[in-house]
Coordinates of C-alpha atoms in Angstrom, one line a residue:
Chain S
X19 CA -225.6 59.6 -254.8
X20 CA -227.3 56.8 -256.4
X21 CA -230.9 58.5 -259.2
X22 CA -232.4 55.5 -257.9
X23 CA -232.4 56.8 -253.9
X24 CA -233.6 59.7 -255.1
X25 CA -236.4 58.6 -256.3
X26 CA -237.0 56.4 -254.0
X27 CA -237.2 59.2 -251.5
X28 CA -239.6 61.1 -253.5
X29 CA -242.0 58.2 -253.4
X30 CA -241.7 58.0 -249.8
X31 CA -242.2 61.8 -248.9
X32 CA -245.5 61.3 -251.0
X33 CA -246.3 57.7 -249.2
X34 CA -245.7 59.4 -245.7
X35 CA -248.1 62.5 -246.6
X36 CA -251.3 59.5 -248.4
X37 CA -250.6 57.0 -246.0
X38 CA -248.0 56.9 -243.8
X39 CA -244.8 55.2 -243.3
X40 CA -243.6 52.2 -241.6
X41 CA -240.7 52.6 -239.0
X42 CA -238.4 51.0 -241.3
X43 CA -238.8 52.7 -244.4
X44 CA -239.6 56.1 -241.9
X45 CA -235.6 55.6 -240.8
X46 CA -234.2 55.4 -243.8
X47 CA -236.2 58.4 -245.1
X48 CA -235.1 59.9 -242.2
X49 CA -231.3 59.6 -243.0
X50 CA -231.3 59.8 -246.6
X51 CA -232.6 63.2 -246.0
X52 CA -230.0 64.2 -243.7
X53 CA -227.5 64.3 -245.9
X54 CA -229.6 64.6 -249.1
X55 CA -230.2 68.3 -249.6
X56 CA -231.8 68.6 -252.8
X57 CA -234.4 65.5 -251.4
X58 CA -234.6 67.5 -248.2
X59 CA -235.0 70.6 -249.8
X60 CA -238.2 69.3 -251.9
X61 CA -239.4 67.7 -248.4
X62 CA -239.8 71.2 -247.1
X63 CA -241.2 73.1 -250.0
X64 CA -243.9 69.9 -250.1
X65 CA -244.3 70.7 -246.5
X66 CA -244.9 74.2 -247.0
X67 CA -247.6 73.6 -249.6
X68 CA -249.4 71.3 -247.4
X69 CA -249.0 73.7 -244.6
X70 CA -250.3 76.7 -246.9
X71 CA -253.6 74.2 -248.3
X72 CA -254.6 73.7 -244.6
X73 CA -254.7 77.6 -244.5
X74 CA -255.7 78.6 -247.8
X75 CA -259.0 80.9 -245.4
X76 CA -262.4 81.4 -247.5
X77 CA -264.4 84.5 -246.3
X78 CA -268.2 82.9 -245.6
X79 CA -270.3 85.1 -247.2
X80 CA -271.3 87.4 -243.4
X81 CA -275.3 86.2 -242.8
X82 CA -275.4 82.8 -244.6
X83 CA -275.3 80.8 -241.9
X84 CA -278.5 82.8 -240.0
X85 CA -280.2 82.6 -243.3
X86 CA -279.5 79.1 -243.8
X87 CA -280.5 78.6 -239.5
X88 CA -283.8 80.8 -240.8
X89 CA -284.4 78.3 -243.9
X90 CA -284.2 75.4 -241.5
X91 CA -286.4 76.8 -239.1
X92 CA -289.2 77.4 -242.1
X93 CA -288.8 74.1 -243.4
X94 CA -289.2 72.6 -239.8
X95 CA -292.2 74.5 -239.2
X96 CA -293.7 73.4 -242.2
X97 CA -293.3 69.6 -242.3
X98 CA -294.1 69.3 -238.6
X99 CA -295.7 66.6 -237.2
X100 CA -298.4 69.1 -236.4
X101 CA -298.7 70.8 -240.0
X102 CA -298.9 67.6 -241.3
X103 CA -302.2 66.3 -238.9
X104 CA -303.9 69.2 -239.5
X105 CA -303.8 68.9 -243.9
X106 CA -305.7 65.7 -243.0
X107 CA -307.7 67.1 -240.4
X108 CA -309.1 69.7 -243.1
X109 CA -309.7 67.0 -246.0
X110 CA -311.6 64.9 -243.6
X111 CA -313.9 67.5 -242.7
X112 CA -314.6 68.4 -245.4
X113 CA -315.5 65.1 -246.7
X114 CA -317.9 64.6 -243.7
X115 CA -319.5 67.6 -244.1
X116 CA -320.5 67.2 -247.8
X117 CA -321.4 63.8 -246.5
X118 CA -323.5 65.6 -244.1
X119 CA -325.4 67.7 -246.7
X120 CA -326.2 64.7 -249.0
X121 CA -327.2 62.7 -246.2
X122 CA -329.5 65.6 -245.0
X123 CA -332.8 64.2 -246.4
X124 CA -332.5 61.0 -245.1
X125 CA -331.9 62.3 -241.4
X126 CA -334.8 64.5 -241.7
X127 CA -336.5 61.5 -242.9
X128 CA -335.2 59.3 -240.3
X129 CA -336.1 61.9 -237.9
X130 CA -339.7 62.1 -239.5
X131 CA -340.1 57.7 -238.5
X132 CA -339.0 58.3 -235.1
X133 CA -341.6 61.1 -234.1
X134 CA -344.2 59.1 -236.5
X135 CA -343.5 55.3 -234.6
X136 CA -342.5 56.6 -231.2
X137 CA -344.8 59.7 -230.7
X138 CA -341.3 62.0 -229.9
X139 CA -342.5 66.3 -229.9
X140 CA -341.8 67.7 -232.9
X141 CA -339.9 70.4 -231.0
X142 CA -337.4 67.3 -229.8
X143 CA -337.1 66.1 -233.4
X144 CA -336.0 69.6 -234.3
X145 CA -333.7 69.5 -231.8
X146 CA -332.1 66.7 -232.4
X147 CA -331.6 67.4 -236.2
X148 CA -329.7 70.6 -235.0
X149 CA -327.7 68.4 -232.9
X150 CA -326.9 66.1 -236.2
X151 CA -325.6 69.1 -237.8
X152 CA -323.8 71.2 -235.0
X153 CA -322.2 68.6 -233.2
X154 CA -319.5 67.2 -235.8
X155 CA -318.6 71.1 -236.8
X156 CA -318.1 71.6 -233.3
X157 CA -315.6 68.2 -232.7
X158 CA -314.3 69.4 -235.6
X159 CA -313.5 72.9 -234.6
X160 CA -312.3 71.5 -230.8
X161 CA -309.3 69.7 -232.2
X162 CA -308.3 71.9 -234.7
X163 CA -307.6 74.7 -231.7
X164 CA -306.2 71.9 -230.2
X165 CA -303.4 71.1 -232.9
X166 CA -303.0 75.5 -233.1
X167 CA -302.0 75.0 -229.9
X168 CA -299.9 72.5 -230.2
X169 CA -298.1 73.7 -233.0
X170 CA -297.7 76.8 -231.2
X171 CA -295.8 75.3 -229.0
X172 CA -294.0 73.3 -231.6
X173 CA -293.0 76.7 -233.3
X174 CA -292.6 78.0 -229.5
X175 CA -290.0 75.5 -228.7
X176 CA -288.2 75.7 -232.0
Chain H
X7 CA -224.4 69.2 -243.3
X8 CA -226.8 70.7 -241.1
X9 CA -230.0 68.9 -240.2
X10 CA -232.7 69.0 -242.5
X11 CA -235.8 71.7 -241.8
X12 CA -238.2 69.0 -242.9
X13 CA -240.1 66.5 -240.3
X14 CA -242.1 63.7 -241.4
X15 CA -245.6 64.8 -240.1
X16 CA -247.3 61.2 -239.9
X17 CA -250.5 60.8 -242.1
X18 CA -254.2 61.7 -240.1
X19 CA -255.1 58.9 -238.5
X20 CA -258.8 59.3 -237.2
X21 CA -258.5 55.8 -235.8
X22 CA -256.8 57.5 -232.5
X23 CA -259.6 59.2 -232.0
X24 CA -262.7 57.1 -233.0
X25 CA -263.2 55.5 -229.9
X26 CA -264.0 59.2 -228.1
X27 CA -265.9 60.1 -230.3
X28 CA -268.6 57.5 -230.2
X29 CA -270.9 59.2 -227.5
X30 CA -271.0 62.3 -229.1
X31 CA -271.9 61.1 -232.5
X32 CA -274.5 59.0 -231.5
X33 CA -275.7 62.0 -229.1
X34 CA -275.5 63.6 -232.4
X35 CA -277.3 60.8 -234.4
X36 CA -280.0 61.1 -232.0
X37 CA -280.3 65.1 -232.1
X38 CA -280.4 64.4 -235.9
X39 CA -283.1 62.2 -235.4
X40 CA -285.2 64.0 -233.2
X41 CA -284.7 67.3 -235.7
X42 CA -283.1 69.6 -232.7
X43 CA -283.3 72.8 -234.2
X44 CA -280.8 74.1 -231.4
X45 CA -278.3 71.6 -232.5
X46 CA -278.6 72.0 -236.5
X47 CA -278.3 75.6 -235.6
X48 CA -274.7 74.9 -233.5
X49 CA -274.2 72.4 -236.8
X50 CA -273.9 75.6 -239.1
X51 CA -272.0 77.5 -237.4
X52 CA -269.6 75.1 -236.6
X53 CA -269.4 73.9 -240.5
X54 CA -269.8 76.9 -242.2
X55 CA -266.4 77.6 -243.1
X56 CA -265.2 73.9 -244.0
X57 CA -268.8 73.3 -245.9
X58 CA -268.7 76.5 -247.5
X59 CA -264.8 76.2 -248.6
X60 CA -265.7 72.7 -250.3
X61 CA -268.6 73.8 -252.3
X62 CA -267.1 76.6 -253.3
X63 CA -262.9 75.2 -254.4
X64 CA -266.0 72.0 -255.9
X65 CA -267.9 74.8 -257.6
X66 CA -265.9 77.7 -258.3
X67 CA -268.7 79.6 -258.3
X68 CA -269.9 81.7 -255.2
X69 CA -273.8 82.0 -255.5
X70 CA -274.1 78.2 -256.3
X71 CA -271.7 77.3 -253.2
X72 CA -274.5 79.4 -251.0
X73 CA -277.6 77.6 -252.8
X74 CA -275.6 74.1 -251.8
X75 CA -274.8 75.2 -248.6
X76 CA -278.3 75.7 -247.7
X77 CA -279.7 72.7 -249.9
X78 CA -277.1 70.2 -247.7
X79 CA -278.2 71.6 -244.4
X80 CA -282.0 71.0 -245.7
X81 CA -280.9 67.2 -246.4
X82 CA -279.3 67.3 -243.2
X83 CA -282.5 68.0 -241.4
X84 CA -285.4 66.1 -243.4
X85 CA -282.3 63.3 -243.5
X86 CA -281.5 63.0 -240.7
X87 CA -282.3 60.1 -239.4
X88 CA -280.1 58.2 -241.9
X89 CA -276.9 59.5 -239.9
X90 CA -276.2 56.2 -237.8
X91 CA -274.1 58.1 -235.5
X92 CA -271.0 55.4 -237.0
X93 CA -269.6 57.5 -238.7
X94 CA -267.7 61.2 -238.5
X95 CA -270.3 63.8 -238.7
X96 CA -268.9 65.6 -241.4
X97 CA -268.1 62.6 -243.8
X98 CA -271.6 62.1 -244.5
X99 CA -271.6 66.3 -244.3
X100 CA -269.6 66.3 -246.9
X101 CA -270.9 63.1 -248.8
X102 CA -274.4 64.7 -248.7
X103 CA -272.7 68.0 -250.4
X104 CA -270.9 66.6 -253.1
X105 CA -274.1 64.4 -253.6
X106 CA -275.7 68.1 -254.7
X107 CA -273.1 69.6 -256.6
X108 CA -273.4 66.6 -259.0
X109 CA -276.9 66.9 -259.0
X110 CA -275.8 70.8 -259.9
X111 CA -273.3 69.5 -262.4
X112 CA -275.9 67.5 -264.8
X113 CA -278.9 70.1 -264.2
X114 CA -276.4 72.8 -265.9
X115 CA -273.1 73.3 -266.7
X116 CA -270.1 74.3 -264.0
X117 CA -267.6 75.7 -265.8
X118 CA -264.7 74.9 -263.2
X119 CA -266.3 71.5 -262.6
X120 CA -264.3 69.0 -264.1
X121 CA -266.0 65.2 -263.7
X122 CA -265.5 64.1 -260.2
X123 CA -265.7 60.3 -261.6
X124 CA -263.6 59.1 -263.1
X125 CA -260.2 61.4 -263.7
X126 CA -258.6 58.6 -266.0
X127 CA -261.1 59.4 -268.6
X128 CA -261.1 63.0 -268.7
X129 CA -258.0 64.8 -269.8
X130 CA -255.9 65.9 -267.2
X131 CA -254.5 69.8 -266.5
X132 CA -257.4 71.4 -268.0
X133 CA -257.2 74.6 -266.1
X134 CA -260.8 76.2 -265.4
X135 CA -261.4 79.3 -266.8
X136 CA -260.6 82.6 -266.0
X137 CA -263.5 84.3 -264.5
X138 CA -263.7 81.3 -262.3
X139 CA -260.5 81.9 -261.2
X140 CA -260.7 85.2 -260.3
X141 CA -263.8 84.8 -258.3
X142 CA -262.2 82.5 -256.7
X143 CA -258.9 84.9 -256.6
X144 CA -261.4 87.4 -254.9
X145 CA -262.5 85.2 -251.7
X146 CA -259.4 83.7 -250.6
X147 CA -257.1 85.4 -248.7
X148 CA -254.2 87.1 -251.0
X149 CA -252.1 87.8 -248.3
X150 CA -250.6 84.4 -247.7
X151 CA -250.6 80.6 -249.4
X152 CA -251.7 82.9 -252.9
X153 CA -248.9 80.7 -255.1
X154 CA -250.8 77.8 -253.6
X155 CA -254.2 78.5 -254.0
X156 CA -253.8 79.3 -257.6
X157 CA -251.8 76.6 -257.9
X158 CA -255.1 74.8 -256.7
X159 CA -257.9 76.5 -259.2
X160 CA -255.1 75.2 -262.0
X161 CA -255.9 71.4 -261.2
X162 CA -258.9 69.2 -261.9
X163 CA -261.8 69.3 -259.0
X164 CA -261.1 65.7 -258.5
X165 CA -257.4 66.0 -257.6
X166 CA -258.5 68.9 -255.4
X167 CA -261.1 67.3 -253.4
X168 CA -259.0 64.8 -252.9
X169 CA -256.4 67.1 -251.7
X170 CA -258.6 69.6 -249.6
X171 CA -260.3 66.8 -248.0
X172 CA -257.4 65.0 -246.9
X173 CA -255.0 67.9 -245.4
X174 CA -257.2 70.9 -244.9
X175 CA -260.0 68.4 -242.8
X176 CA -257.8 66.0 -242.1
X177 CA -260.3 63.2 -242.7
X178 CA -258.6 59.8 -243.4
X179 CA -258.8 57.5 -246.3
X180 CA -261.5 55.6 -245.1
X181 CA -263.8 58.6 -244.5
X182 CA -262.5 60.8 -248.2
X183 CA -263.7 56.6 -249.7
X184 CA -267.5 57.3 -248.0
X185 CA -267.7 60.7 -248.8
X186 CA -267.0 59.9 -252.6
X187 CA -268.3 56.2 -252.4
X188 CA -265.3 55.1 -254.0
X189 CA -262.4 52.1 -253.2
X190 CA -259.3 53.4 -250.6
X191 CA -257.4 52.4 -253.2
X192 CA -259.3 54.7 -255.7
X193 CA -258.5 57.4 -252.6
X194 CA -254.9 56.9 -253.0
X195 CA -254.2 57.1 -256.3
X196 CA -256.5 60.2 -256.3
X197 CA -254.1 61.4 -253.6
X198 CA -250.9 61.0 -254.5
X199 CA -251.7 61.9 -258.8
X200 CA -253.1 65.6 -256.9
X201 CA -249.5 65.9 -254.9
X202 CA -247.9 65.5 -258.3
X203 CA -250.7 67.7 -260.0
X204 CA -250.3 70.4 -257.7
X205 CA -246.6 70.3 -257.4
X206 CA -246.1 70.2 -261.1
X207 CA -248.6 73.6 -260.6
X208 CA -246.7 75.6 -258.6
X209 CA -243.4 74.5 -260.4
X210 CA -245.4 75.8 -263.7
X211 CA -247.0 79.3 -261.8
X212 CA -242.9 79.8 -260.2
X213 CA -241.5 80.1 -263.6

């Protein structure tokens, strides 16, 4: 048999595996393989190689999936919306507290001015000043507790 | 003359089932966008074997393959919104894994990871070192297909990769091109050369 025919059969064999063959080429190859023991043997060997390639087993470390799942959940918690939100809340609260400390003398003067001009009792002024200091932290604490509840809910869900 | 034992096997045709997977991949994309933890758990379980094998055969290093396996899933978590559901999930997953392997190879020399880029620019058939081969041999089954496994270790990583993606993962040519970010023509060329390289390696191994 012509050597070129064997060469062509080998090329078509590879092509059938990589890209698939057009019907005309496929029937030519079938006929050639039926008539040529060496090419047929080559085809069987190739097919065996590919079957073995498909079947190459690899042992995955036993707990790799579980470790990955745990790591993913931890990462997801770190970057959850609630966790991100609480960072900003703490930052704003700290800034607010610093502003409160530095503005306290001015606020006290403001309350004194109110007392002097409108005759507000001193007890009421002192109570107002205490409220000025306590209401913002109480609000912040409320928001933080709410955020923590959201985080806990999110963690339970995950 | 007796009929040949060989039967022509058509190349995998992913387009045949592409229509059926659209709904699934869209649901998957939605779940990934929402960072659904149960979905991620299921995906890790489902793809652990295939992803680990891919990473192991690319790096030749079990410890590194484990690290990259975890990093790949972290990327999936963090970049889940980038998966649009138009392609198969595994193509996207392998592309992420491949990029991490390339990053890792840039950070430090990986002994069995020959250049994954352009094979024509390197000397082909440069076998991995014996240490890597022995590690891989320990991890693969010794019962069957040992010759193929050993031969796989002898061929360059860029051929090993396309052969695995095509014939083991059964990805289509365009999907492989997507994973490797190369033209389909390059994928085809590497497949032809890879098949030839594998056969040569097997013949040499048998002698």
